[in-house]
PDB file with SEQRES, HELIX, SHEET and CRYST1 records, atoms N, CA, C and O in Angstrom:
SEQRES   1 A   85  MET ARG PHE ARG PRO ASN ARG ASN GLY ILE ASN SER PHE          
SEQRES   2 A   85  MET LYS THR PRO GLU THR GLY ARG GLU VAL GLU ARG ILE          
SEQRES   3 A   85  ALA GLY ARG ILE ALA ALA SER ALA ALA GLY ALA GLU GLY          
SEQRES   4 A   85  ASP PHE ARG THR ASP SER ALA LEU GLY SER ARG ARG TRP          
SEQRES   5 A   85  ARG ALA ALA VAL ILE GLY ASN TYR ALA PHE ALA LYS SER          
SEQRES   6 A   85  GLY GLY HIS ALA GLY SER ARG ARG ASP LEU LEU ARG GLY          
SEQRES   7 A   85  LEU ASP GLY ALA HIS GLY GLU                                  
HELIX    1 AA1 ILE A   10  PHE A   13  1                                   4    
HELIX    2 AA2 PRO A   17  ALA A   34  1                                  18    
HELIX    3 AA3 PHE A   62  SER A   65  1                                   4    
HELIX    4 AA4 HIS A   68  GLY A   81  1                                  14    
SHEET    1 AA1 2 ARG A  42  LEU A  47  0                                        
SHEET    2 AA1 2 TRP A  52  ILE A  57 -1                                        
CRYST1    1.000    1.000    1.000  90.00  90.00  90.00 P 1           1          
ATOM      1  N   MET A   1      91.370  73.905 120.567  1.00  0.00           N  
ATOM      2  CA  MET A   1      91.952  75.366 120.477  1.00  0.00           C  
ATOM      3  C   MET A   1      91.263  76.144 119.682  1.00  0.00           C  
ATOM      4  O   MET A   1      91.109  76.001 118.469  1.00  0.00           O  
ATOM      5  N   ARG A   2      90.824  77.015 120.399  1.00  0.00           N  
ATOM      6  CA  ARG A   2      89.962  78.673 119.690  1.00  0.00           C  
ATOM      7  C   ARG A   2      91.203  79.369 118.710  1.00  0.00           C  
ATOM      8  O   ARG A   2      92.308  79.628 119.187  1.00  0.00           O  
ATOM      9  N   PHE A   3      90.979  79.536 117.795  1.00  0.00           N  
ATOM     10  CA  PHE A   3      92.438  81.063 116.987  1.00  0.00           C  
ATOM     11  C   PHE A   3      91.145  82.550 117.887  1.00  0.00           C  
ATOM     12  O   PHE A   3      90.048  83.096 118.004  1.00  0.00           O  
ATOM     13  N   ARG A   4      92.390  82.420 118.197  1.00  0.00           N  
ATOM     14  CA  ARG A   4      92.024  83.878 118.292  1.00  0.00           C  
ATOM     15  C   ARG A   4      93.043  85.302 117.762  1.00  0.00           C  
ATOM     16  O   ARG A   4      93.876  85.946 118.399  1.00  0.00           O  
ATOM     17  N   PRO A   5      92.531  85.447 116.252  1.00  0.00           N  
ATOM     18  CA  PRO A   5      93.312  87.095 115.890  1.00  0.00           C  
ATOM     19  C   PRO A   5      93.384  88.071 116.319  1.00  0.00           C  
ATOM     20  O   PRO A   5      92.476  88.901 116.360  1.00  0.00           O  
ATOM     21  N   ASN A   6      95.066  88.253 116.956  1.00  0.00           N  
ATOM     22  CA  ASN A   6      95.796  89.308 116.883  1.00  0.00           C  
ATOM     23  C   ASN A   6      95.221  90.354 116.225  1.00  0.00           C  
ATOM     24  O   ASN A   6      95.577  90.673 115.091  1.00  0.00           O  
ATOM     25  N   ARG A   7      94.110  91.083 117.013  1.00  0.00           N  
ATOM     26  CA  ARG A   7      93.357  92.392 116.511  1.00  0.00           C  
ATOM     27  C   ARG A   7      94.149  93.348 116.255  1.00  0.00           C  
ATOM     28  O   ARG A   7      94.315  93.734 115.098  1.00  0.00           O  
ATOM     29  N   ASN A   8      94.880  93.984 117.478  1.00  0.00           N  
ATOM     30  CA  ASN A   8      95.983  94.914 117.307  1.00  0.00           C  
ATOM     31  C   ASN A   8      97.104  95.446 116.626  1.00  0.00           C  
ATOM     32  O   ASN A   8      97.493  96.605 116.480  1.00  0.00           O  
ATOM     33  N   GLY A   9      97.731  93.878 116.072  1.00  0.00           N  
ATOM     34  CA  GLY A   9      98.743  93.868 115.264  1.00  0.00           C  
ATOM     35  C   GLY A   9      98.845  93.388 113.766  1.00  0.00           C  
ATOM     36  O   GLY A   9      99.704  93.269 112.892  1.00  0.00           O  
ATOM     37  N   ILE A  10      97.186  93.128 113.995  1.00  0.00           N  
ATOM     38  CA  ILE A  10      96.344  92.982 112.401  1.00  0.00           C  
ATOM     39  C   ILE A  10      95.884  94.700 112.292  1.00  0.00           C  
ATOM     40  O   ILE A  10      95.988  95.363 111.260  1.00  0.00           O  
ATOM     41  N   ASN A  11      95.577  95.002 113.071  1.00  0.00           N  
ATOM     42  CA  ASN A  11      95.123  96.428 112.838  1.00  0.00           C  
ATOM     43  C   ASN A  11      96.871  97.279 112.677  1.00  0.00           C  
ATOM     44  O   ASN A  11      97.597  97.140 111.692  1.00  0.00           O  
ATOM     45  N   SER A  12      96.996  97.592 113.135  1.00  0.00           N  
ATOM     46  CA  SER A  12      99.084  98.019 113.243  1.00  0.00           C  
ATOM     47  C   SER A  12      99.463  98.252 111.566  1.00  0.00           C  
ATOM     48  O   SER A  12      99.405  99.163 110.740  1.00  0.00           O  
ATOM     49  N   PHE A  13     100.030  96.316 111.657  1.00  0.00           N  
ATOM     50  CA  PHE A  13     100.102  95.633 110.307  1.00  0.00           C  
ATOM     51  C   PHE A  13      99.349  96.915 109.017  1.00  0.00           C  
ATOM     52  O   PHE A  13     100.145  97.130 108.104  1.00  0.00           O  
ATOM     53  N   MET A  14      98.099  97.646 108.901  1.00  0.00           N  
ATOM     54  CA  MET A  14      96.719  98.199 108.058  1.00  0.00           C  
ATOM     55  C   MET A  14      97.465  98.908 107.526  1.00  0.00           C  
ATOM     56  O   MET A  14      97.670  98.817 106.316  1.00  0.00           O  
ATOM     57  N   LYS A  15      98.381 100.275 108.708  1.00  0.00           N  
ATOM     58  CA  LYS A  15      98.473 100.747 108.472  1.00  0.00           C  
ATOM     59  C   LYS A  15     100.068 101.588 108.481  1.00  0.00           C  
ATOM     60  O   LYS A  15     100.380 102.720 108.850  1.00  0.00           O  
ATOM     61  N   THR A  16     100.897 100.408 107.870  1.00  0.00           N  
ATOM     62  CA  THR A  16     102.296 100.441 107.881  1.00  0.00           C  
ATOM     63  C   THR A  16     102.777 101.063 106.373  1.00  0.00           C  
ATOM     64  O   THR A  16     102.192 100.488 105.455  1.00  0.00           O  
ATOM     65  N   PRO A  17     103.417 101.776 106.072  1.00  0.00           N  
ATOM     66  CA  PRO A  17     103.626 102.665 104.362  1.00  0.00           C  
ATOM     67  C   PRO A  17     103.732 101.289 104.107  1.00  0.00           C  
ATOM     68  O   PRO A  17     102.959 100.879 103.241  1.00  0.00           O  
ATOM     69  N   GLU A  18     104.532 100.404 104.662  1.00  0.00           N  
ATOM     70  CA  GLU A  18     104.586  98.859 103.301  1.00  0.00           C  
ATOM     71  C   GLU A  18     103.743  98.595 102.930  1.00  0.00           C  
ATOM     72  O   GLU A  18     103.598  98.735 101.716  1.00  0.00           O  
ATOM     73  N   THR A  19     102.727  98.085 103.677  1.00  0.00           N  
ATOM     74  CA  THR A  19     101.138  98.379 103.058  1.00  0.00           C  
ATOM     75  C   THR A  19     100.622  99.078 102.357  1.00  0.00           C  
ATOM     76  O   THR A  19      99.722  98.628 101.648  1.00  0.00           O  
ATOM     77  N   GLY A  20     100.985 100.432 102.282  1.00  0.00           N  
ATOM     78  CA  GLY A  20     100.045 101.541 102.061  1.00  0.00           C  
ATOM     79  C   GLY A  20     101.014 100.780 100.753  1.00  0.00           C  
ATOM     80  O   GLY A  20     100.326 100.094  99.998  1.00  0.00           O  
ATOM     81  N   ARG A  21     102.205 100.825 100.490  1.00  0.00           N  
ATOM     82  CA  ARG A  21     102.399 100.885  99.350  1.00  0.00           C  
ATOM     83  C   ARG A  21     102.508  99.615  98.163  1.00  0.00           C  
ATOM     84  O   ARG A  21     103.066  99.582  97.066  1.00  0.00           O  
ATOM     85  N   GLU A  22     101.728  98.628  98.903  1.00  0.00           N  
ATOM     86  CA  GLU A  22     101.723  97.313  98.433  1.00  0.00           C  
ATOM     87  C   GLU A  22     100.316  97.758  97.879  1.00  0.00           C  
ATOM     88  O   GLU A  22     100.345  97.538  96.668  1.00  0.00           O  
ATOM     89  N   VAL A  23      98.977  98.342  98.277  1.00  0.00           N  
ATOM     90  CA  VAL A  23      97.781  98.963  98.178  1.00  0.00           C  
ATOM     91  C   VAL A  23      97.875  99.658  97.023  1.00  0.00           C  
ATOM     92  O   VAL A  23      97.123  99.455  96.069  1.00  0.00           O  
ATOM     93  N   GLU A  24      98.894 100.605  97.037  1.00  0.00           N  
ATOM     94  CA  GLU A  24      98.954 101.823  95.306  1.00  0.00           C  
ATOM     95  C   GLU A  24      99.071 100.085  94.489  1.00  0.00           C  
ATOM     96  O   GLU A  24      98.209  99.527  93.811  1.00  0.00           O  
ATOM     97  N   ARG A  25     100.209  99.671  94.806  1.00  0.00           N  
ATOM     98  CA  ARG A  25     100.585  99.396  93.876  1.00  0.00           C  
ATOM     99  C   ARG A  25      99.168  98.209  93.649  1.00  0.00           C  
ATOM    100  O   ARG A  25      98.264  98.660  92.945  1.00  0.00           O  
ATOM    101  N   ILE A  26      99.063  97.477  93.930  1.00  0.00           N  
ATOM    102  CA  ILE A  26      97.537  96.575  93.367  1.00  0.00           C  
ATOM    103  C   ILE A  26      96.893  97.606  92.742  1.00  0.00           C  
ATOM    104  O   ILE A  26      97.186  97.686  91.549  1.00  0.00           O  
ATOM    105  N   ALA A  27      96.138  98.396  93.126  1.00  0.00           N  
ATOM    106  CA  ALA A  27      95.477  99.241  92.587  1.00  0.00           C  
ATOM    107  C   ALA A  27      96.375 100.116  91.182  1.00  0.00           C  
ATOM    108  O   ALA A  27      95.518  99.993  90.308  1.00  0.00           O  
ATOM    109  N   GLY A  28      96.845 100.424  90.913  1.00  0.00           N  
ATOM    110  CA  GLY A  28      98.055 100.666  89.875  1.00  0.00           C  
ATOM    111  C   GLY A  28      97.788  99.903  88.859  1.00  0.00           C  
ATOM    112  O   GLY A  28      97.646 100.460  87.771  1.00  0.00           O  
ATOM    113  N   ARG A  29      97.602  97.944  88.975  1.00  0.00           N  
ATOM    114  CA  ARG A  29      97.883  97.282  88.439  1.00  0.00           C  
ATOM    115  C   ARG A  29      96.608  96.697  87.813  1.00  0.00           C  
ATOM    116  O   ARG A  29      96.514  95.910  86.872  1.00  0.00           O  
ATOM    117  N   ILE A  30      95.238  97.514  88.881  1.00  0.00           N  
ATOM    118  CA  ILE A  30      93.866  97.084  88.171  1.00  0.00           C  
ATOM    119  C   ILE A  30      93.743  98.613  87.146  1.00  0.00           C  
ATOM    120  O   ILE A  30      93.112  98.815  86.108  1.00  0.00           O  
ATOM    121  N   ALA A  31      94.367  99.241  87.713  1.00  0.00           N  
ATOM    122  CA  ALA A  31      93.870 100.615  86.496  1.00  0.00           C  
ATOM    123  C   ALA A  31      94.573 100.179  84.678  1.00  0.00           C  
ATOM    124  O   ALA A  31      94.147 100.488  83.565  1.00  0.00           O  
ATOM    125  N   ALA A  32      95.654  99.445  85.069  1.00  0.00           N  
ATOM    126  CA  ALA A  32      96.848  99.246  84.181  1.00  0.00           C  
ATOM    127  C   ALA A  32      96.102  98.277  83.395  1.00  0.00           C  
ATOM    128  O   ALA A  32      96.489  98.455  82.240  1.00  0.00           O  
ATOM    129  N   SER A  33      95.258  97.368  83.410  1.00  0.00           N  
ATOM    130  CA  SER A  33      95.060  95.912  83.191  1.00  0.00           C  
ATOM    131  C   SER A  33      92.946  96.474  82.548  1.00  0.00           C  
ATOM    132  O   SER A  33      92.158  95.956  81.757  1.00  0.00           O  
ATOM    133  N   ALA A  34      92.881  97.670  83.424  1.00  0.00           N  
ATOM    134  CA  ALA A  34      91.067  98.112  83.044  1.00  0.00           C  
ATOM    135  C   ALA A  34      91.561  98.816  81.552  1.00  0.00           C  
ATOM    136  O   ALA A  34      91.238  98.489  80.410  1.00  0.00           O  
ATOM    137  N   ALA A  35      92.465  99.903  82.019  1.00  0.00           N  
ATOM    138  CA  ALA A  35      92.028 100.588  80.698  1.00  0.00           C  
ATOM    139  C   ALA A  35      92.659 100.101  79.318  1.00  0.00           C  
ATOM    140  O   ALA A  35      92.223 100.756  78.371  1.00  0.00           O  
ATOM    141  N   GLY A  36      93.626  99.060  78.948  1.00  0.00           N  
ATOM    142  CA  GLY A  36      93.389  98.092  78.209  1.00  0.00           C  
ATOM    143  C   GLY A  36      94.236  98.950  77.026  1.00  0.00           C  
ATOM    144  O   GLY A  36      95.350  99.410  77.276  1.00  0.00           O  
ATOM    145  N   ALA A  37      93.564  99.121  75.664  1.00  0.00           N  
ATOM    146  CA  ALA A  37      94.234 100.272  74.691  1.00  0.00           C  
ATOM    147  C   ALA A  37      93.822 101.229  74.106  1.00  0.00           C  
ATOM    148  O   ALA A  37      94.109 101.753  73.030  1.00  0.00           O  
ATOM    149  N   GLU A  38      92.653 101.573  75.398  1.00  0.00           N  
ATOM    150  CA  GLU A  38      91.926 102.428  74.838  1.00  0.00           C  
ATOM    151  C   GLU A  38      91.183 103.150  76.886  1.00  0.00           C  
ATOM    152  O   GLU A  38      90.523 102.271  77.440  1.00  0.00           O  
ATOM    153  N   GLY A  39      91.289 104.195  77.548  1.00  0.00           N  
ATOM    154  CA  GLY A  39      90.296 104.267  78.411  1.00  0.00           C  
ATOM    155  C   GLY A  39      90.910 104.909  79.496  1.00  0.00           C  
ATOM    156  O   GLY A  39      92.094 104.577  79.542  1.00  0.00           O  
ATOM    157  N   ASP A  40      90.581 105.737  80.441  1.00  0.00           N  
ATOM    158  CA  ASP A  40      91.382 107.146  81.612  1.00  0.00           C  
ATOM    159  C   ASP A  40      90.691 106.320  82.874  1.00  0.00           C  
ATOM    160  O   ASP A  40      89.497 106.334  83.174  1.00  0.00           O  
ATOM    161  N   PHE A  41      91.595 105.708  83.431  1.00  0.00           N  
ATOM    162  CA  PHE A  41      91.550 105.305  84.574  1.00  0.00           C  
ATOM    163  C   PHE A  41      92.333 105.753  85.663  1.00  0.00           C  
ATOM    164  O   PHE A  41      93.173 106.448  85.092  1.00  0.00           O  
ATOM    165  N   ARG A  42      92.645 105.803  87.150  1.00  0.00           N  
ATOM    166  CA  ARG A  42      93.085 106.480  87.507  1.00  0.00           C  
ATOM    167  C   ARG A  42      92.867 106.165  89.068  1.00  0.00           C  
ATOM    168  O   ARG A  42      91.750 105.736  89.360  1.00  0.00           O  
ATOM    169  N   THR A  43      93.779 106.323  90.082  1.00  0.00           N  
ATOM    170  CA  THR A  43      93.608 105.668  91.688  1.00  0.00           C  
ATOM    171  C   THR A  43      94.286 106.914  91.686  1.00  0.00           C  
ATOM    172  O   THR A  43      94.982 107.794  91.179  1.00  0.00           O  
ATOM    173  N   ASP A  44      93.417 106.247  92.862  1.00  0.00           N  
ATOM    174  CA  ASP A  44      93.333 107.001  94.856  1.00  0.00           C  
ATOM    175  C   ASP A  44      93.762 106.420  95.579  1.00  0.00           C  
ATOM    176  O   ASP A  44      93.442 105.236  95.475  1.00  0.00           O  
ATOM    177  N   SER A  45      94.622 106.718  96.632  1.00  0.00           N  
ATOM    178  CA  SER A  45      94.465 106.027  97.767  1.00  0.00           C  
ATOM    179  C   SER A  45      94.986 107.068  99.105  1.00  0.00           C  
ATOM    180  O   SER A  45      95.441 108.211  99.091  1.00  0.00           O  
ATOM    181  N   ALA A  46      94.745 106.282 100.039  1.00  0.00           N  
ATOM    182  CA  ALA A  46      95.190 107.372 101.452  1.00  0.00           C  
ATOM    183  C   ALA A  46      94.789 106.600 102.986  1.00  0.00           C  
ATOM    184  O   ALA A  46      94.030 105.631 103.034  1.00  0.00           O  
ATOM    185  N   LEU A  47      95.304 107.085 103.952  1.00  0.00           N  
ATOM    186  CA  LEU A  47      95.089 106.321 105.001  1.00  0.00           C  
ATOM    187  C   LEU A  47      94.523 106.621 105.900  1.00  0.00           C  
ATOM    188  O   LEU A  47      94.953 107.427 106.725  1.00  0.00           O  
ATOM    189  N   GLY A  48      92.806 105.728 106.003  1.00  0.00           N  
ATOM    190  CA  GLY A  48      92.109 106.058 106.357  1.00  0.00           C  
ATOM    191  C   GLY A  48      92.217 106.094 108.107  1.00  0.00           C  
ATOM    192  O   GLY A  48      93.365 106.325 108.485  1.00  0.00           O  
ATOM    193  N   SER A  49      91.368 105.933 109.041  1.00  0.00           N  
ATOM    194  CA  SER A  49      91.694 105.879 110.199  1.00  0.00           C  
ATOM    195  C   SER A  49      91.781 104.380 110.716  1.00  0.00           C  
ATOM    196  O   SER A  49      92.268 104.074 111.805  1.00  0.00           O  
ATOM    197  N   ARG A  50      91.330 103.623 109.939  1.00  0.00           N  
ATOM    198  CA  ARG A  50      91.778 102.266 110.480  1.00  0.00           C  
ATOM    199  C   ARG A  50      93.196 101.545 108.747  1.00  0.00           C  
ATOM    200  O   ARG A  50      93.934 100.560 108.760  1.00  0.00           O  
ATOM    201  N   ARG A  51      93.093 102.046 108.198  1.00  0.00           N  
ATOM    202  CA  ARG A  51      93.752 101.072 107.029  1.00  0.00           C  
ATOM    203  C   ARG A  51      93.776 101.645 106.108  1.00  0.00           C  
ATOM    204  O   ARG A  51      92.843 102.345 105.714  1.00  0.00           O  
ATOM    205  N   TRP A  52      95.265 101.432 105.315  1.00  0.00           N  
ATOM    206  CA  TRP A  52      95.096 102.314 103.800  1.00  0.00           C  
ATOM    207  C   TRP A  52      93.747 101.257 102.843  1.00  0.00           C  
ATOM    208  O   TRP A  52      93.397 100.086 102.694  1.00  0.00           O  
ATOM    209  N   ARG A  53      93.331 102.896 102.327  1.00  0.00           N  
ATOM    210  CA  ARG A  53      92.273 102.463 101.311  1.00  0.00           C  
ATOM    211  C   ARG A  53      93.421 102.781  99.683  1.00  0.00           C  
ATOM    212  O   ARG A  53      94.413 103.483  99.485  1.00  0.00           O  
ATOM    213  N   ALA A  54      92.573 101.805  98.788  1.00  0.00           N  
ATOM    214  CA  ALA A  54      92.786 102.736  97.262  1.00  0.00           C  
ATOM    215  C   ALA A  54      91.139 102.591  96.171  1.00  0.00           C  
ATOM    216  O   ALA A  54      90.077 102.018  96.415  1.00  0.00           O  
ATOM    217  N   ALA A  55      91.579 103.365  95.013  1.00  0.00           N  
ATOM    218  CA  ALA A  55      90.322 103.296  94.617  1.00  0.00           C  
ATOM    219  C   ALA A  55      90.784 103.484  93.228  1.00  0.00           C  
ATOM    220  O   ALA A  55      91.718 104.234  92.944  1.00  0.00           O  
ATOM    221  N   VAL A  56      89.931 102.601  92.127  1.00  0.00           N  
ATOM    222  CA  VAL A  56      90.175 103.039  90.570  1.00  0.00           C  
ATOM    223  C   VAL A  56      89.215 103.507  90.217  1.00  0.00           C  
ATOM    224  O   VAL A  56      88.054 103.099  90.243  1.00  0.00           O  
ATOM    225  N   ILE A  57      89.742 104.570  89.798  1.00  0.00           N  
ATOM    226  CA  ILE A  57      87.778 105.458  89.319  1.00  0.00           C  
ATOM    227  C   ILE A  57      88.189 105.586  88.296  1.00  0.00           C  
ATOM    228  O   ILE A  57      89.384 105.652  88.008  1.00  0.00           O  
ATOM    229  N   GLY A  58      86.823 105.672  87.203  1.00  0.00           N  
ATOM    230  CA  GLY A  58      86.953 104.632  86.067  1.00  0.00           C  
ATOM    231  C   GLY A  58      86.402 105.883  84.197  1.00  0.00           C  
ATOM    232  O   GLY A  58      85.913 107.004  84.058  1.00  0.00           O  
ATOM    233  N   ASN A  59      86.780 105.013  83.420  1.00  0.00           N  
ATOM    234  CA  ASN A  59      86.530 105.455  82.652  1.00  0.00           C  
ATOM    235  C   ASN A  59      86.141 106.487  81.694  1.00  0.00           C  
ATOM    236  O   ASN A  59      85.676 106.297  80.570  1.00  0.00           O  
ATOM    237  N   TYR A  60      86.338 107.385  82.157  1.00  0.00           N  
ATOM    238  CA  TYR A  60      85.739 108.687  82.020  1.00  0.00           C  
ATOM    239  C   TYR A  60      85.619 109.444  80.229  1.00  0.00           C  
ATOM    240  O   TYR A  60      84.655 110.081  79.805  1.00  0.00           O  
ATOM    241  N   ALA A  61      86.727 109.161  79.567  1.00  0.00           N  
ATOM    242  CA  ALA A  61      86.114 108.809  77.883  1.00  0.00           C  
ATOM    243  C   ALA A  61      84.979 108.197  77.995  1.00  0.00           C  
ATOM    244  O   ALA A  61      83.882 108.743  77.876  1.00  0.00           O  
ATOM    245  N   PHE A  62      85.181 106.992  78.237  1.00  0.00           N  
ATOM    246  CA  PHE A  62      83.567 106.062  77.727  1.00  0.00           C  
ATOM    247  C   PHE A  62      82.582 106.368  77.924  1.00  0.00           C  
ATOM    248  O   PHE A  62      81.505 106.133  77.375  1.00  0.00           O  
ATOM    249  N   ALA A  63      82.927 107.043  78.901  1.00  0.00           N  
ATOM    250  CA  ALA A  63      81.115 106.995  80.269  1.00  0.00           C  
ATOM    251  C   ALA A  63      80.617 108.418  79.517  1.00  0.00           C  
ATOM    252  O   ALA A  63      79.514 108.919  79.736  1.00  0.00           O  
ATOM    253  N   LYS A  64      81.637 108.996  78.570  1.00  0.00           N  
ATOM    254  CA  LYS A  64      80.800 110.481  78.013  1.00  0.00           C  
ATOM    255  C   LYS A  64      80.485 110.324  76.276  1.00  0.00           C  
ATOM    256  O   LYS A  64      80.078 111.100  75.412  1.00  0.00           O  
ATOM    257  N   SER A  65      80.908 108.892  76.301  1.00  0.00           N  
ATOM    258  CA  SER A  65      80.133 108.279  74.789  1.00  0.00           C  
ATOM    259  C   SER A  65      79.622 107.214  74.864  1.00  0.00           C  
ATOM    260  O   SER A  65      79.066 106.908  73.809  1.00  0.00           O  
ATOM    261  N   GLY A  66      79.528 106.313  75.820  1.00  0.00           N  
ATOM    262  CA  GLY A  66      79.249 104.736  75.743  1.00  0.00           C  
ATOM    263  C   GLY A  66      78.111 104.452  76.688  1.00  0.00           C  
ATOM    264  O   GLY A  66      77.122 103.728  76.568  1.00  0.00           O  
ATOM    265  N   GLY A  67      78.568 105.296  77.744  1.00  0.00           N  
ATOM    266  CA  GLY A  67      77.731 104.539  79.145  1.00  0.00           C  
ATOM    267  C   GLY A  67      79.234 103.384  80.279  1.00  0.00           C  
ATOM    268  O   GLY A  67      80.402 103.017  80.149  1.00  0.00           O  
ATOM    269  N   HIS A  68      78.131 103.286  81.246  1.00  0.00           N  
ATOM    270  CA  HIS A  68      78.702 102.766  82.363  1.00  0.00           C  
ATOM    271  C   HIS A  68      78.909 101.069  82.176  1.00  0.00           C  
ATOM    272  O   HIS A  68      79.492 100.288  82.928  1.00  0.00           O  
ATOM    273  N   ALA A  69      78.355 100.864  81.159  1.00  0.00           N  
ATOM    274  CA  ALA A  69      77.947  98.647  81.089  1.00  0.00           C  
ATOM    275  C   ALA A  69      79.284  99.006  80.911  1.00  0.00           C  
ATOM    276  O   ALA A  69      79.873  98.296  81.727  1.00  0.00           O  
ATOM    277  N   GLY A  70      80.323  99.858  80.183  1.00  0.00           N  
ATOM    278  CA  GLY A  70      81.196  99.222  79.368  1.00  0.00           C  
ATOM    279  C   GLY A  70      82.354  99.534  80.580  1.00  0.00           C  
ATOM    280  O   GLY A  70      83.344  98.808  80.675  1.00  0.00           O  
ATOM    281  N   SER A  71      82.114 100.774  81.564  1.00  0.00           N  
ATOM    282  CA  SER A  71      83.541 101.601  82.667  1.00  0.00           C  
ATOM    283  C   SER A  71      83.091  99.968  83.334  1.00  0.00           C  
ATOM    284  O   SER A  71      84.088  99.410  83.793  1.00  0.00           O  
ATOM    285  N   ARG A  72      81.910  99.205  83.452  1.00  0.00           N  
ATOM    286  CA  ARG A  72      82.115  98.087  84.637  1.00  0.00           C  
ATOM    287  C   ARG A  72      82.759  97.124  84.039  1.00  0.00           C  
ATOM    288  O   ARG A  72      83.675  96.649  84.711  1.00  0.00           O  
ATOM    289  N   ARG A  73      82.532  96.506  82.614  1.00  0.00           N  
ATOM    290  CA  ARG A  73      83.158  95.856  82.136  1.00  0.00           C  
ATOM    291  C   ARG A  73      84.864  95.852  82.135  1.00  0.00           C  
ATOM    292  O   ARG A  73      85.627  94.967  82.522  1.00  0.00           O  
ATOM    293  N   ASP A  74      85.247  97.588  81.375  1.00  0.00           N  
ATOM    294  CA  ASP A  74      86.953  97.265  81.577  1.00  0.00           C  
ATOM    295  C   ASP A  74      87.059  97.221  82.933  1.00  0.00           C  
ATOM    296  O   ASP A  74      88.104  96.588  82.783  1.00  0.00           O  
ATOM    297  N   LEU A  75      86.955  97.303  84.180  1.00  0.00           N  
ATOM    298  CA  LEU A  75      87.279  97.394  85.619  1.00  0.00           C  
ATOM    299  C   LEU A  75      87.076  96.011  86.375  1.00  0.00           C  
ATOM    300  O   LEU A  75      87.828  95.578  87.249  1.00  0.00           O  
ATOM    301  N   LEU A  76      85.639  95.237  85.766  1.00  0.00           N  
ATOM    302  CA  LEU A  76      86.367  93.808  85.657  1.00  0.00           C  
ATOM    303  C   LEU A  76      87.166  92.934  85.334  1.00  0.00           C  
ATOM    304  O   LEU A  76      87.665  91.981  85.932  1.00  0.00           O  
ATOM    305  N   ARG A  77      87.284  93.517  83.888  1.00  0.00           N  
ATOM    306  CA  ARG A  77      89.062  92.897  83.215  1.00  0.00           C  
ATOM    307  C   ARG A  77      90.522  93.006  83.805  1.00  0.00           C  
ATOM    308  O   ARG A  77      91.603  92.422  83.733  1.00  0.00           O  
ATOM    309  N   GLY A  78      89.844  94.260  84.530  1.00  0.00           N  
ATOM    310  CA  GLY A  78      91.273  95.063  85.794  1.00  0.00           C  
ATOM    311  C   GLY A  78      91.529  93.963  86.377  1.00  0.00           C  
ATOM    312  O   GLY A  78      92.214  92.977  86.104  1.00  0.00           O  
ATOM    313  N   LEU A  79      90.557  94.432  87.632  1.00  0.00           N  
ATOM    314  CA  LEU A  79      90.216  92.968  88.494  1.00  0.00           C  
ATOM    315  C   LEU A  79      90.625  91.476  88.101  1.00  0.00           C  
ATOM    316  O   LEU A  79      90.575  90.606  88.971  1.00  0.00           O  
ATOM    317  N   ASP A  80      91.055  91.148  86.718  1.00  0.00           N  
ATOM    318  CA  ASP A  80      90.910  89.892  85.985  1.00  0.00           C  
ATOM    319  C   ASP A  80      92.936  89.582  86.260  1.00  0.00           C  
ATOM    320  O   ASP A  80      93.682  88.698  86.680  1.00  0.00           O  
ATOM    321  N   GLY A  81      93.025  91.150  85.619  1.00  0.00           N  
ATOM    322  CA  GLY A  81      94.586  91.089  85.188  1.00  0.00           C  
ATOM    323  C   GLY A  81      95.420  91.280  86.069  1.00  0.00           C  
ATOM    324  O   GLY A  81      96.574  90.938  85.813  1.00  0.00           O  
ATOM    325  N   ALA A  82      95.065  91.997  87.640  1.00  0.00           N  
ATOM    326  CA  ALA A  82      96.070  92.112  88.758  1.00  0.00           C  
ATOM    327  C   ALA A  82      95.591  90.948  89.412  1.00  0.00           C  
ATOM    328  O   ALA A  82      96.514  90.608  90.152  1.00  0.00           O  
ATOM    329  N   HIS A  83      94.333  89.884  89.586  1.00  0.00           N  
ATOM    330  CA  HIS A  83      94.676  88.853  90.211  1.00  0.00           C  
ATOM    331  C   HIS A  83      95.497  87.840  89.415  1.00  0.00           C  
ATOM    332  O   HIS A  83      95.490  86.832  90.122  1.00  0.00           O  
ATOM    333  N   GLY A  84      96.127  87.613  88.427  1.00  0.00           N  
ATOM    334  CA  GLY A  84      96.744  87.051  87.524  1.00  0.00           C  
ATOM    335  C   GLY A  84      98.284  87.106  88.052  1.00  0.00           C  
ATOM    336  O   GLY A  84      99.033  86.133  88.139  1.00  0.00           O  
ATOM    337  N   GLU A  85      98.500  88.048  88.286  1.00  0.00           N  
ATOM    338  CA  GLU A  85     100.212  88.186  88.699  1.00  0.00           C  
ATOM    339  C   GLU A  85     100.607  88.063  90.228  1.00  0.00           C  
ATOM    340  O   GLU A  85     101.787  88.151  90.570  1.00  0.00           O  
TER     341      GLU A  85                                                      
END                                                                             
């Protein structure tokens, strides 16, 4: 027997308000974990044509004084922190 996903069902689920809240919650956890003691991380989310999307926008304070390597490190730490729960 071959598995065939219900694409219409999956696509409609990816646009629900509940899915949007979950996407926003996870993005917020990533931003909070990335910021740690210092840093300025923000989130943005929107319902696109096919699904909810969110972004964590990175450490502007650090980028001004130190560069992108630290911001990348902080975002990776944020992903680890969000995954832990």
